[in-house]
Short mmCIF file of C-alpha atoms in Angstrom, two decimals:
data_model
loop_
_atom_site.label_atom_id
_atom_site.label_comp_id
_atom_site.label_asym_id
_atom_site.label_seq_id
_atom_site.Cartn_x
_atom_site.Cartn_y
_atom_site.Cartn_z
CA MET I 59 72.56 131.18 125.44
CA SER I 60 71.47 134.84 125.32
CA LYS I 61 74.03 137.58 125.04
CA THR I 62 74.08 139.81 128.13
CA LYS I 63 73.86 143.43 127.04
CA THR I 64 74.67 144.75 130.52
CA ARG I 65 76.83 143.38 133.29
CA SER I 66 78.26 144.73 136.51
CA PRO I 67 81.35 146.81 135.63
CA TRP I 68 83.14 145.13 138.54
CA ALA I 69 83.06 141.92 136.47
CA TRP I 70 85.17 143.38 133.66
CA ILE I 71 86.62 146.86 134.35
CA PRO I 72 89.38 145.73 136.77
CA SER I 73 90.49 142.78 134.63
CA LEU I 74 90.26 144.73 131.34
CA TYR I 75 92.51 147.58 132.48
CA PHE I 76 94.91 145.25 134.27
CA ALA I 77 95.20 143.39 130.94
CA GLU I 78 95.68 146.72 129.13
CA GLY I 79 98.65 147.67 131.30
CA ILE I 80 100.59 144.39 131.20
CA PRO I 81 101.72 144.31 127.54
CA TYR I 82 102.68 148.00 127.62
CA VAL I 83 104.96 147.58 130.62
CA VAL I 84 106.39 144.37 129.15
CA VAL I 85 107.34 146.10 125.90
CA MET I 86 108.63 149.32 127.48
CA THR I 87 110.34 148.14 130.67
CA VAL I 88 110.55 144.37 131.03
CA ALA I 89 112.16 144.04 127.59
CA VAL I 90 114.90 146.50 128.62
CA ILE I 91 115.78 144.51 131.75
CA MET I 92 115.63 141.17 129.96
CA TYR I 93 117.95 142.30 127.16
CA LYS I 94 120.36 143.77 129.71
CA LYS I 95 120.53 140.45 131.54
CA LEU I 96 121.03 138.63 128.24
CA GLY I 97 124.11 140.71 127.43
CA ILE I 98 122.79 143.20 124.86
CA SER I 99 124.60 146.57 124.81
CA ASN I 100 122.92 149.73 126.15
CA THR I 101 123.13 151.28 122.67
CA ASP I 102 121.14 148.45 121.08
CA ILE I 103 118.71 148.18 123.99
CA ALA I 104 117.78 151.86 123.85
CA LEU I 105 117.61 152.03 120.05
CA TYR I 106 115.49 148.96 119.41
CA THR I 107 113.17 149.16 122.43
CA SER I 108 112.52 152.86 121.74
CA TRP I 109 111.35 151.93 118.24
CA LEU I 110 108.62 149.94 120.00
CA TYR I 111 106.93 153.25 120.89
CA LEU I 112 106.00 153.60 117.21
CA PRO I 113 102.61 151.82 117.42
CA TRP I 114 101.52 154.32 120.07
CA VAL I 115 102.86 157.21 117.97
CA ILE I 116 100.79 156.25 114.94
CA LYS I 117 97.84 154.80 116.88
CA PRO I 118 95.52 157.69 115.89
CA PHE I 119 96.02 156.83 112.20
CA TRP I 120 94.53 153.35 112.39
CA SER I 121 91.95 153.96 115.12
CA PRO I 122 89.28 154.58 112.41
CA ILE I 123 89.69 150.95 111.32
CA VAL I 124 88.83 149.76 114.83
CA ASP I 125 85.75 151.99 114.67
CA ILE I 126 84.35 150.57 111.43
CA VAL I 127 85.46 146.92 111.39
CA LYS I 128 83.73 144.50 113.77
CA SER I 129 82.87 145.50 117.36
CA LYS I 130 85.10 146.87 120.10
CA ARG I 131 84.38 143.66 121.99
CA TRP I 132 85.71 141.55 119.10
CA TRP I 133 88.88 143.65 118.91
CA ILE I 134 89.51 143.31 122.66
CA VAL I 135 89.24 139.53 122.69
CA SER I 136 91.20 139.13 119.44
CA MET I 137 94.04 141.41 120.58
CA GLN I 138 94.30 139.61 123.91
CA LEU I 139 94.69 136.35 122.02
CA LEU I 140 97.43 137.91 119.86
CA ILE I 141 99.17 139.34 122.92
CA GLY I 142 99.16 135.91 124.56
CA ALA I 143 100.61 134.40 121.39
CA GLY I 144 103.29 137.12 121.26
CA LEU I 145 104.28 136.49 124.87
CA ALA I 146 104.53 132.77 124.14
CA GLY I 147 106.67 133.58 121.10
CA VAL I 148 109.09 135.56 123.26
CA ALA I 149 109.25 132.69 125.75
CA PHE I 150 109.94 130.13 123.00
CA THR I 151 112.73 132.12 121.32
CA VAL I 152 114.62 133.51 124.35
CA PRO I 153 116.83 130.36 124.66
CA THR I 154 117.76 130.36 120.96
CA THR I 155 121.01 131.64 119.43
CA PHE I 156 119.05 134.24 117.39
CA PHE I 157 117.02 135.43 120.40
CA PHE I 158 117.56 139.17 119.86
CA GLN I 159 116.03 139.34 116.38
CA SER I 160 113.26 136.83 117.10
CA THR I 161 112.15 138.27 120.44
CA LEU I 162 112.15 141.78 118.92
CA ALA I 163 109.78 140.54 116.23
CA PHE I 164 107.41 139.22 118.89
CA PHE I 165 107.73 142.44 120.89
CA TRP I 166 106.62 144.31 117.75
CA LEU I 167 103.57 142.02 117.60
CA LEU I 168 102.93 142.79 121.26
CA ALA I 169 103.30 146.54 120.71
CA PHE I 170 100.86 146.75 117.78
CA SER I 171 98.39 144.41 119.49
CA SER I 172 98.62 146.39 122.74
CA ALA I 173 98.11 149.76 121.03
CA THR I 174 95.08 148.39 119.16
CA HIS I 175 93.75 146.89 122.40
CA ASP I 176 94.03 150.35 124.00
CA ILE I 177 91.83 151.86 121.27
CA ALA I 178 89.19 149.16 121.60
CA ALA I 179 89.16 149.05 125.42
CA ASP I 180 88.82 152.82 125.82
CA GLY I 181 85.99 152.85 123.27
CA PHE I 182 84.26 149.88 124.90
CA TYR I 183 84.50 151.62 128.28
CA MET I 184 82.16 154.32 126.95
CA TYR I 185 79.77 151.81 125.35
CA GLY I 186 79.56 149.45 128.33
CA MET I 187 78.27 151.94 130.94
CA ASP I 188 76.26 155.10 131.30
CA SER I 189 78.03 158.41 131.97
CA ASN I 190 77.55 158.25 135.75
CA LYS I 191 79.23 154.86 135.99
CA GLN I 192 81.98 156.00 133.63
CA ALA I 193 82.83 158.81 136.05
CA TYR I 194 82.67 156.49 139.06
CA PHE I 195 84.92 153.81 137.56
CA ILE I 196 87.58 156.15 136.14
CA GLY I 197 89.54 155.80 139.38
CA ILE I 198 89.03 152.02 139.44
CA ARG I 199 90.42 151.57 135.93
CA SER I 200 93.41 153.78 136.75
CA THR I 201 94.11 151.78 139.92
CA PHE I 202 94.14 148.45 138.12
CA TYR I 203 96.28 149.88 135.33
CA ARG I 204 98.77 150.94 138.02
CA LEU I 205 98.59 147.45 139.55
CA ALA I 206 99.55 146.10 136.13
CA MET I 207 102.60 148.40 136.21
CA ILE I 208 103.58 147.03 139.63
CA THR I 209 103.05 143.47 138.42
CA GLY I 210 105.09 143.99 135.25
CA GLN I 211 107.95 146.14 136.53
CA GLY I 212 107.94 144.62 140.00
CA LEU I 213 106.58 141.13 140.55
CA LEU I 214 107.57 139.76 137.12
CA ILE I 215 111.12 141.07 137.47
CA ILE I 216 111.36 139.66 141.00
CA LEU I 217 110.09 136.31 139.67
CA ALA I 218 112.65 136.29 136.86
CA GLY I 219 115.36 137.15 139.38
CA TYR I 220 114.26 134.22 141.56
CA PHE I 221 114.42 131.86 138.58
CA GLU I 222 117.88 133.18 137.69
CA THR I 223 119.27 132.11 141.06
CA THR I 224 117.36 128.83 141.39
CA LYS I 225 118.21 125.44 139.93
CA LEU I 226 115.73 124.99 137.11
CA PHE I 227 115.13 121.47 135.85
CA GLY I 228 118.56 120.46 137.13
CA ASN I 229 120.30 123.27 135.26
CA THR I 230 123.04 124.89 137.35
CA GLU I 231 124.69 127.09 134.71
CA ASN I 232 123.43 129.93 132.55
CA ASN I 233 119.99 130.08 134.14
CA ILE I 234 119.25 133.51 132.72
CA PRO I 235 117.72 132.56 129.31
CA LEU I 236 115.73 129.74 130.91
CA ALA I 237 114.59 132.02 133.74
CA TRP I 238 113.23 134.64 131.34
CA SER I 239 111.70 131.99 129.08
CA LEU I 240 109.81 130.49 132.00
CA THR I 241 108.70 133.94 133.17
CA PHE I 242 107.22 134.72 129.75
CA TYR I 243 105.52 131.31 129.51
CA ILE I 244 103.76 132.05 132.82
CA LEU I 245 102.80 135.50 131.56
CA ALA I 246 101.48 134.06 128.27
CA ALA I 247 99.35 131.51 130.11
CA GLY I 248 97.93 134.25 132.30
CA PHE I 249 97.09 136.40 129.32
CA LEU I 250 95.34 133.59 127.50
CA LEU I 251 93.19 133.18 130.60
CA PHE I 252 92.32 136.89 130.33
CA CYS I 253 91.26 136.29 126.72
CA VAL I 254 88.97 133.39 127.66
CA TYR I 255 87.56 135.25 130.66
CA HIS I 256 86.73 138.38 128.68
CA LYS I 257 85.15 136.31 125.93
CA PHE I 258 82.42 135.51 128.46
CA ALA I 259 82.63 138.40 130.96
CA LEU I 260 82.36 141.39 128.63
CA PRO I 261 78.78 142.54 128.01
CA TYR I 262 77.25 143.02 124.55
CA PRO I 263 76.16 146.69 124.64
CA LYS I 264 73.73 147.69 121.92
CA GLU I 265 75.87 150.63 120.84
CA ASP I 266 78.79 148.30 120.14
CA GLU I 267 76.80 145.86 118.05
CA ASP I 268 74.32 148.10 116.24
CA ARG I 269 76.25 151.30 115.70
CA GLU I 270 76.21 152.88 112.25
CA VAL I 271 78.83 151.32 110.01
CA LYS I 272 80.46 153.96 107.84
CA SER I 273 82.40 153.46 104.66
CA PHE I 274 86.17 153.75 104.70
CA SER I 275 86.00 156.87 102.52
CA SER I 276 83.64 158.73 104.87
CA VAL I 277 85.67 157.69 107.92
CA PHE I 278 88.90 158.94 106.42
CA GLU I 279 87.23 162.17 105.30
CA ASP I 280 86.26 162.71 108.94
CA PHE I 281 89.80 161.82 109.99
CA ALA I 282 91.28 164.33 107.55
CA GLU I 283 89.01 167.03 108.95
CA THR I 284 90.05 166.31 112.55
CA PHE I 285 93.74 166.13 111.54
CA VAL I 286 93.65 169.50 109.78
CA SER I 287 91.63 171.15 112.57
CA PHE I 288 94.20 169.99 115.13
CA PHE I 289 97.15 171.46 113.27
CA MET I 290 95.22 174.68 112.63
CA LYS I 291 94.88 175.37 116.36
CA LYS I 292 96.15 178.69 117.67
CA ASP I 293 99.83 178.50 118.75
CA ILE I 294 100.10 174.95 117.38
CA LEU I 295 103.91 175.19 117.11
CA LYS I 296 104.15 175.99 120.82
CA ILE I 297 101.72 173.18 121.59
CA VAL I 298 103.68 170.61 119.58
CA GLY I 299 106.94 171.92 121.02
CA LEU I 300 105.78 171.45 124.60
CA LEU I 301 104.34 167.99 123.91
CA LEU I 302 107.66 166.89 122.41
CA VAL I 303 110.05 168.32 125.02
CA TYR I 304 108.13 168.13 128.31
CA ARG I 305 109.66 164.69 129.00
CA LEU I 306 112.91 165.17 127.06
CA GLY I 307 115.07 164.35 130.07
CA GLU I 308 112.79 161.60 131.37
CA SER I 309 112.60 159.93 127.94
CA GLN I 310 116.34 159.22 128.10
CA LEU I 311 116.52 158.50 131.82
CA VAL I 312 113.77 155.86 131.68
CA LYS I 313 115.72 153.76 129.15
CA MET I 314 118.96 153.79 131.15
CA ALA I 315 117.63 153.63 134.72
CA SER I 316 117.34 149.83 134.85
CA PRO I 317 120.69 149.19 133.08
CA PHE I 318 122.32 151.60 135.56
CA LEU I 319 120.85 149.73 138.50
CA LEU I 320 121.95 146.37 137.03
CA ASP I 321 125.44 147.20 135.71
CA PRO I 322 128.37 146.30 138.01
CA LYS I 323 130.19 149.08 139.85
CA GLU I 324 133.29 148.54 137.73
CA VAL I 325 131.44 150.16 134.80
CA GLY I 326 129.66 152.80 136.87
CA GLY I 327 126.44 150.95 137.80
CA LEU I 328 125.02 150.01 141.19
CA GLY I 329 125.36 146.24 140.75
CA LEU I 330 121.86 145.28 141.92
CA SER I 331 120.37 141.87 141.22
CA THR I 332 117.36 141.38 138.94
CA GLY I 333 115.09 140.85 141.94
CA ASP I 334 116.40 143.99 143.62
CA VAL I 335 115.61 146.04 140.52
CA GLY I 336 112.08 144.61 140.50
CA LEU I 337 111.64 145.73 144.10
CA VAL I 338 113.30 149.17 143.78
CA TYR I 339 112.12 150.36 140.38
CA GLY I 340 109.07 148.23 139.73
CA THR I 341 107.40 148.12 143.13
CA ILE I 342 108.53 150.95 145.42
CA GLY I 343 109.03 153.26 142.43
CA ILE I 344 105.55 152.64 140.99
CA ILE I 345 103.89 153.06 144.39
CA PHE I 346 105.48 156.49 144.86
CA LEU I 347 104.74 157.42 141.23
CA THR I 348 101.07 156.64 141.89
CA LEU I 349 101.07 158.69 145.10
CA GLY I 350 102.60 161.62 143.22
CA GLY I 351 99.96 161.35 140.53
CA LEU I 352 97.11 161.25 143.07
CA LEU I 353 98.46 164.32 144.86
CA GLY I 354 98.94 166.14 141.56
CA GLY I 355 95.38 165.43 140.46
CA TYR I 356 93.96 166.55 143.79
CA LEU I 357 95.89 169.83 143.89
CA ALA I 358 95.23 170.64 140.22
CA SER I 359 91.48 170.22 140.82
CA LYS I 360 91.70 172.80 143.61
CA ASN I 361 93.69 175.56 141.90
CA GLY I 362 93.75 174.69 138.19
CA LEU I 363 96.46 173.74 135.72
CA LYS I 364 97.94 177.23 135.32
CA TYR I 365 98.57 177.57 139.06
CA TRP I 366 100.43 174.23 139.33
CA PHE I 367 102.20 174.05 135.95
CA TRP I 368 105.50 175.52 137.14
CA PRO I 369 105.69 173.43 140.35
CA MET I 370 104.85 170.32 138.34
CA VAL I 371 107.43 170.89 135.61
CA ILE I 372 109.99 171.40 138.37
CA ALA I 373 108.81 168.20 140.07
CA ILE I 374 109.17 166.04 136.95
CA ASN I 375 112.67 167.35 136.18
CA LEU I 376 114.68 168.31 139.27
CA PRO I 377 114.37 164.93 141.08
CA ASN I 378 116.36 163.41 138.19
CA LEU I 379 119.31 164.80 140.14
CA VAL I 380 119.11 161.71 142.37
CA TYR I 381 120.63 159.70 139.51
CA VAL I 382 123.51 162.16 139.28
CA TYR I 383 124.06 161.60 142.97
CA LEU I 384 123.77 157.81 142.72
CA SER I 385 126.19 157.63 139.79
CA TYR I 386 128.85 159.60 141.68
CA ALA I 387 128.30 158.18 145.18
CA LEU I 388 127.58 154.53 144.17
CA PRO I 389 126.06 153.93 147.62
CA GLU I 390 126.05 150.50 149.23
CA SER I 391 122.88 151.23 151.21
CA PHE I 392 119.89 149.53 149.61
CA PHE I 393 117.59 151.78 151.64
CA LEU I 394 119.29 154.90 150.23
CA ILE I 395 118.89 153.61 146.66
CA CYS I 396 115.20 152.86 147.29
CA ALA I 397 114.66 156.32 148.80
CA SER I 398 116.37 158.02 145.85
CA VAL I 399 114.25 156.19 143.27
CA ALA I 400 111.12 156.88 145.34
CA VAL I 401 111.84 160.64 145.29
CA GLU I 402 112.40 160.61 141.51
CA GLN I 403 109.26 158.57 140.80
CA PHE I 404 107.09 160.65 143.15
CA GLY I 405 108.23 163.80 141.36
CA TYR I 406 107.57 162.16 138.00
CA GLY I 407 104.03 161.15 139.00
CA PHE I 408 103.30 164.63 140.37
CA GLY I 409 104.73 166.41 137.32
CA PHE I 410 103.10 164.10 134.79
CA THR I 411 99.68 165.29 135.98
CA ALA I 412 100.26 168.70 134.37
CA TYR I 413 101.29 167.03 131.11
CA MET I 414 98.07 165.01 130.92
CA LEU I 415 95.93 168.00 131.90
CA TYR I 416 97.61 170.11 129.23
CA GLN I 417 96.75 167.49 126.61
CA ILE I 418 93.12 167.62 127.74
CA TYR I 419 93.24 171.43 127.60
CA VAL I 420 94.65 171.38 124.06
CA SER I 421 92.02 168.84 122.98
CA GLU I 422 89.00 170.90 124.05
CA GLY I 423 86.54 171.47 121.22
CA LYS I 424 84.50 169.64 118.61
CA HIS I 425 86.93 166.75 118.05
CA LYS I 426 88.25 166.38 121.59
CA THR I 427 88.60 162.57 121.49
CA ALA I 428 90.54 162.52 118.21
CA HIS I 429 92.64 165.54 119.20
CA PHE I 430 93.55 163.89 122.49
CA ALA I 431 94.73 160.87 120.48
CA PHE I 432 96.99 163.18 118.43
CA CYS I 433 98.39 164.60 121.67
CA THR I 434 99.18 161.13 123.02
CA GLY I 435 100.80 160.26 119.71
CA LEU I 436 103.06 163.32 119.96
CA MET I 437 103.80 162.37 123.56
CA ALA I 438 104.92 158.91 122.44
CA LEU I 439 107.02 160.47 119.66
CA GLY I 440 108.68 162.68 122.27
CA MET I 441 109.61 159.53 124.20
CA MET I 442 110.68 157.48 121.18
CA LEU I 443 113.16 159.78 119.39
CA PRO I 444 115.34 160.81 122.35
CA GLY I 445 115.14 157.31 123.80
CA MET I 446 116.62 155.82 120.64
CA ILE I 447 119.97 157.57 121.14
CA SER I 448 120.07 157.42 124.94
CA GLY I 449 122.00 154.13 125.05
CA TRP I 450 124.59 155.38 122.58
CA LEU I 451 125.01 158.59 124.58
CA GLN I 452 125.38 156.66 127.83
CA GLU I 453 128.08 154.41 126.44
CA LEU I 454 129.83 157.45 124.96
CA LEU I 455 129.64 159.59 128.11
CA GLY I 456 129.50 157.08 130.96
CA TYR I 457 126.72 157.05 133.54
CA GLN I 458 127.90 160.11 135.48
CA HIS I 459 128.09 162.48 132.52
CA PHE I 460 125.01 160.91 130.93
CA PHE I 461 122.86 161.81 133.93
CA ILE I 462 124.25 165.36 133.83
CA TRP I 463 123.22 165.43 130.16
CA VAL I 464 119.73 164.33 131.22
CA MET I 465 119.54 167.36 133.52
CA ILE I 466 120.60 169.66 130.66
CA CYS I 467 117.79 168.16 128.57
CA THR I 468 115.23 169.35 131.11
CA ILE I 469 115.88 173.01 130.18
CA PRO I 470 113.70 173.08 127.00
CA SER I 471 110.61 172.12 129.01
CA PHE I 472 111.07 175.17 131.26
CA ILE I 473 111.46 177.40 128.18
CA MET I 474 108.26 176.06 126.59
CA ILE I 475 106.26 176.47 129.80
CA LYS I 476 107.28 180.14 129.78
CA LEU I 477 105.98 180.57 126.21
CA ILE I 478 102.53 179.00 126.49
CA ASP I 479 99.33 180.61 127.74
CA ILE I 480 96.62 178.75 129.71
CA ASP I 481 93.18 179.78 130.92
CA PRO I 482 93.58 180.22 134.72
CA LYS I 483 90.18 178.57 135.30
CA PHE I 484 91.00 175.37 133.42
CA GLY I 485 91.00 172.24 135.58
CA ILE I 486 89.30 173.81 138.61
CA LYS I 487 86.24 171.93 139.83
CA THR I 488 83.21 174.14 140.31
CA GLY I 489 79.78 173.48 141.74
CA LYS I 490 78.40 173.52 138.23
CA ASP I 491 80.95 170.91 137.08
CA GLU I 492 80.20 168.63 140.01
CA LYS I 493 76.49 168.87 139.44
#
């Protein structure tokens, strides 16, 4: 059987980027909700799940290995197999007495496999199509990545919530571990199907098979050059500062949002069910986040990053006030809770656009791909470090004062925006660009 060097991108782009999004959302969001339902404290949830950002923080440092060992295609299929095995490992160990330690170990496997899969998939995207098709399918890949977010944060959580309240195999008590175990078994089976499908569906582009294979020493010499050139950029301290603090408030809010929605009202939460959280935060929230991102991208292309930076930093920070309101009002209205989360997520999606555009702006130059990877690593670090202490702070302060603290943490981002300088023309589409 001959190896197909080209194939319709519709045969693999949607499934590849859907598969890329699932393990990320499982590690970052689904794990938080699962541990909350299994009785783990907010302090431990925030600390240990924030550590799982580490593979994305250090991803730029092992990306050269993916470039010189095997093909991107091989890495994609292999990582999908590992991700499926990791999901099955979580499913197998959830019902055990040592579930916290064992599931964390499998989540680490998922995190490293997912980060490596990201490197390979993004590289393969450039090998598998010409530049015109790459531009055309950039929206398609983003859409299916968002669908993975909805599936992970929404449909999977709703499914787990259904299993929690349903008699499973005659079991009428303590359905929660069994419910989550079954949910992860279904997810593992689905991911193994992705692995098999991509084994046959991905093309064999010539650039991926026959590219020049460099020695480790030459690759790491190139890496050292790109690393030094990044940290020699003009105003690098301001750049790093903004990358680390732009989401300082959001980095803590995102870890405690689901526990707040799930905790009973006696301890300051809203007392929602697992299924309700899947609908509010994982479905409605993601839809409005996507709408905010689409609007942000459209407006930034019209007037440029500099014009929209202040409105976008306001948009990503001020809507966090809805959690201050929710923690004090503890509303009974499910519609009001949904509307509040929708406002916060829409603002987040709109404001995040400026953050991504700024990373592209900073990365401009000879080593733009590698420099963008450094930016995303710093972004992940900015999420990991504050997130680690967010659970401890919440339990120390209570939800009401914690959300006020989150608002205080938005101040550094406004200060850094004031300090940086951006070319007013950056991000504006021109006739020359479109041609």
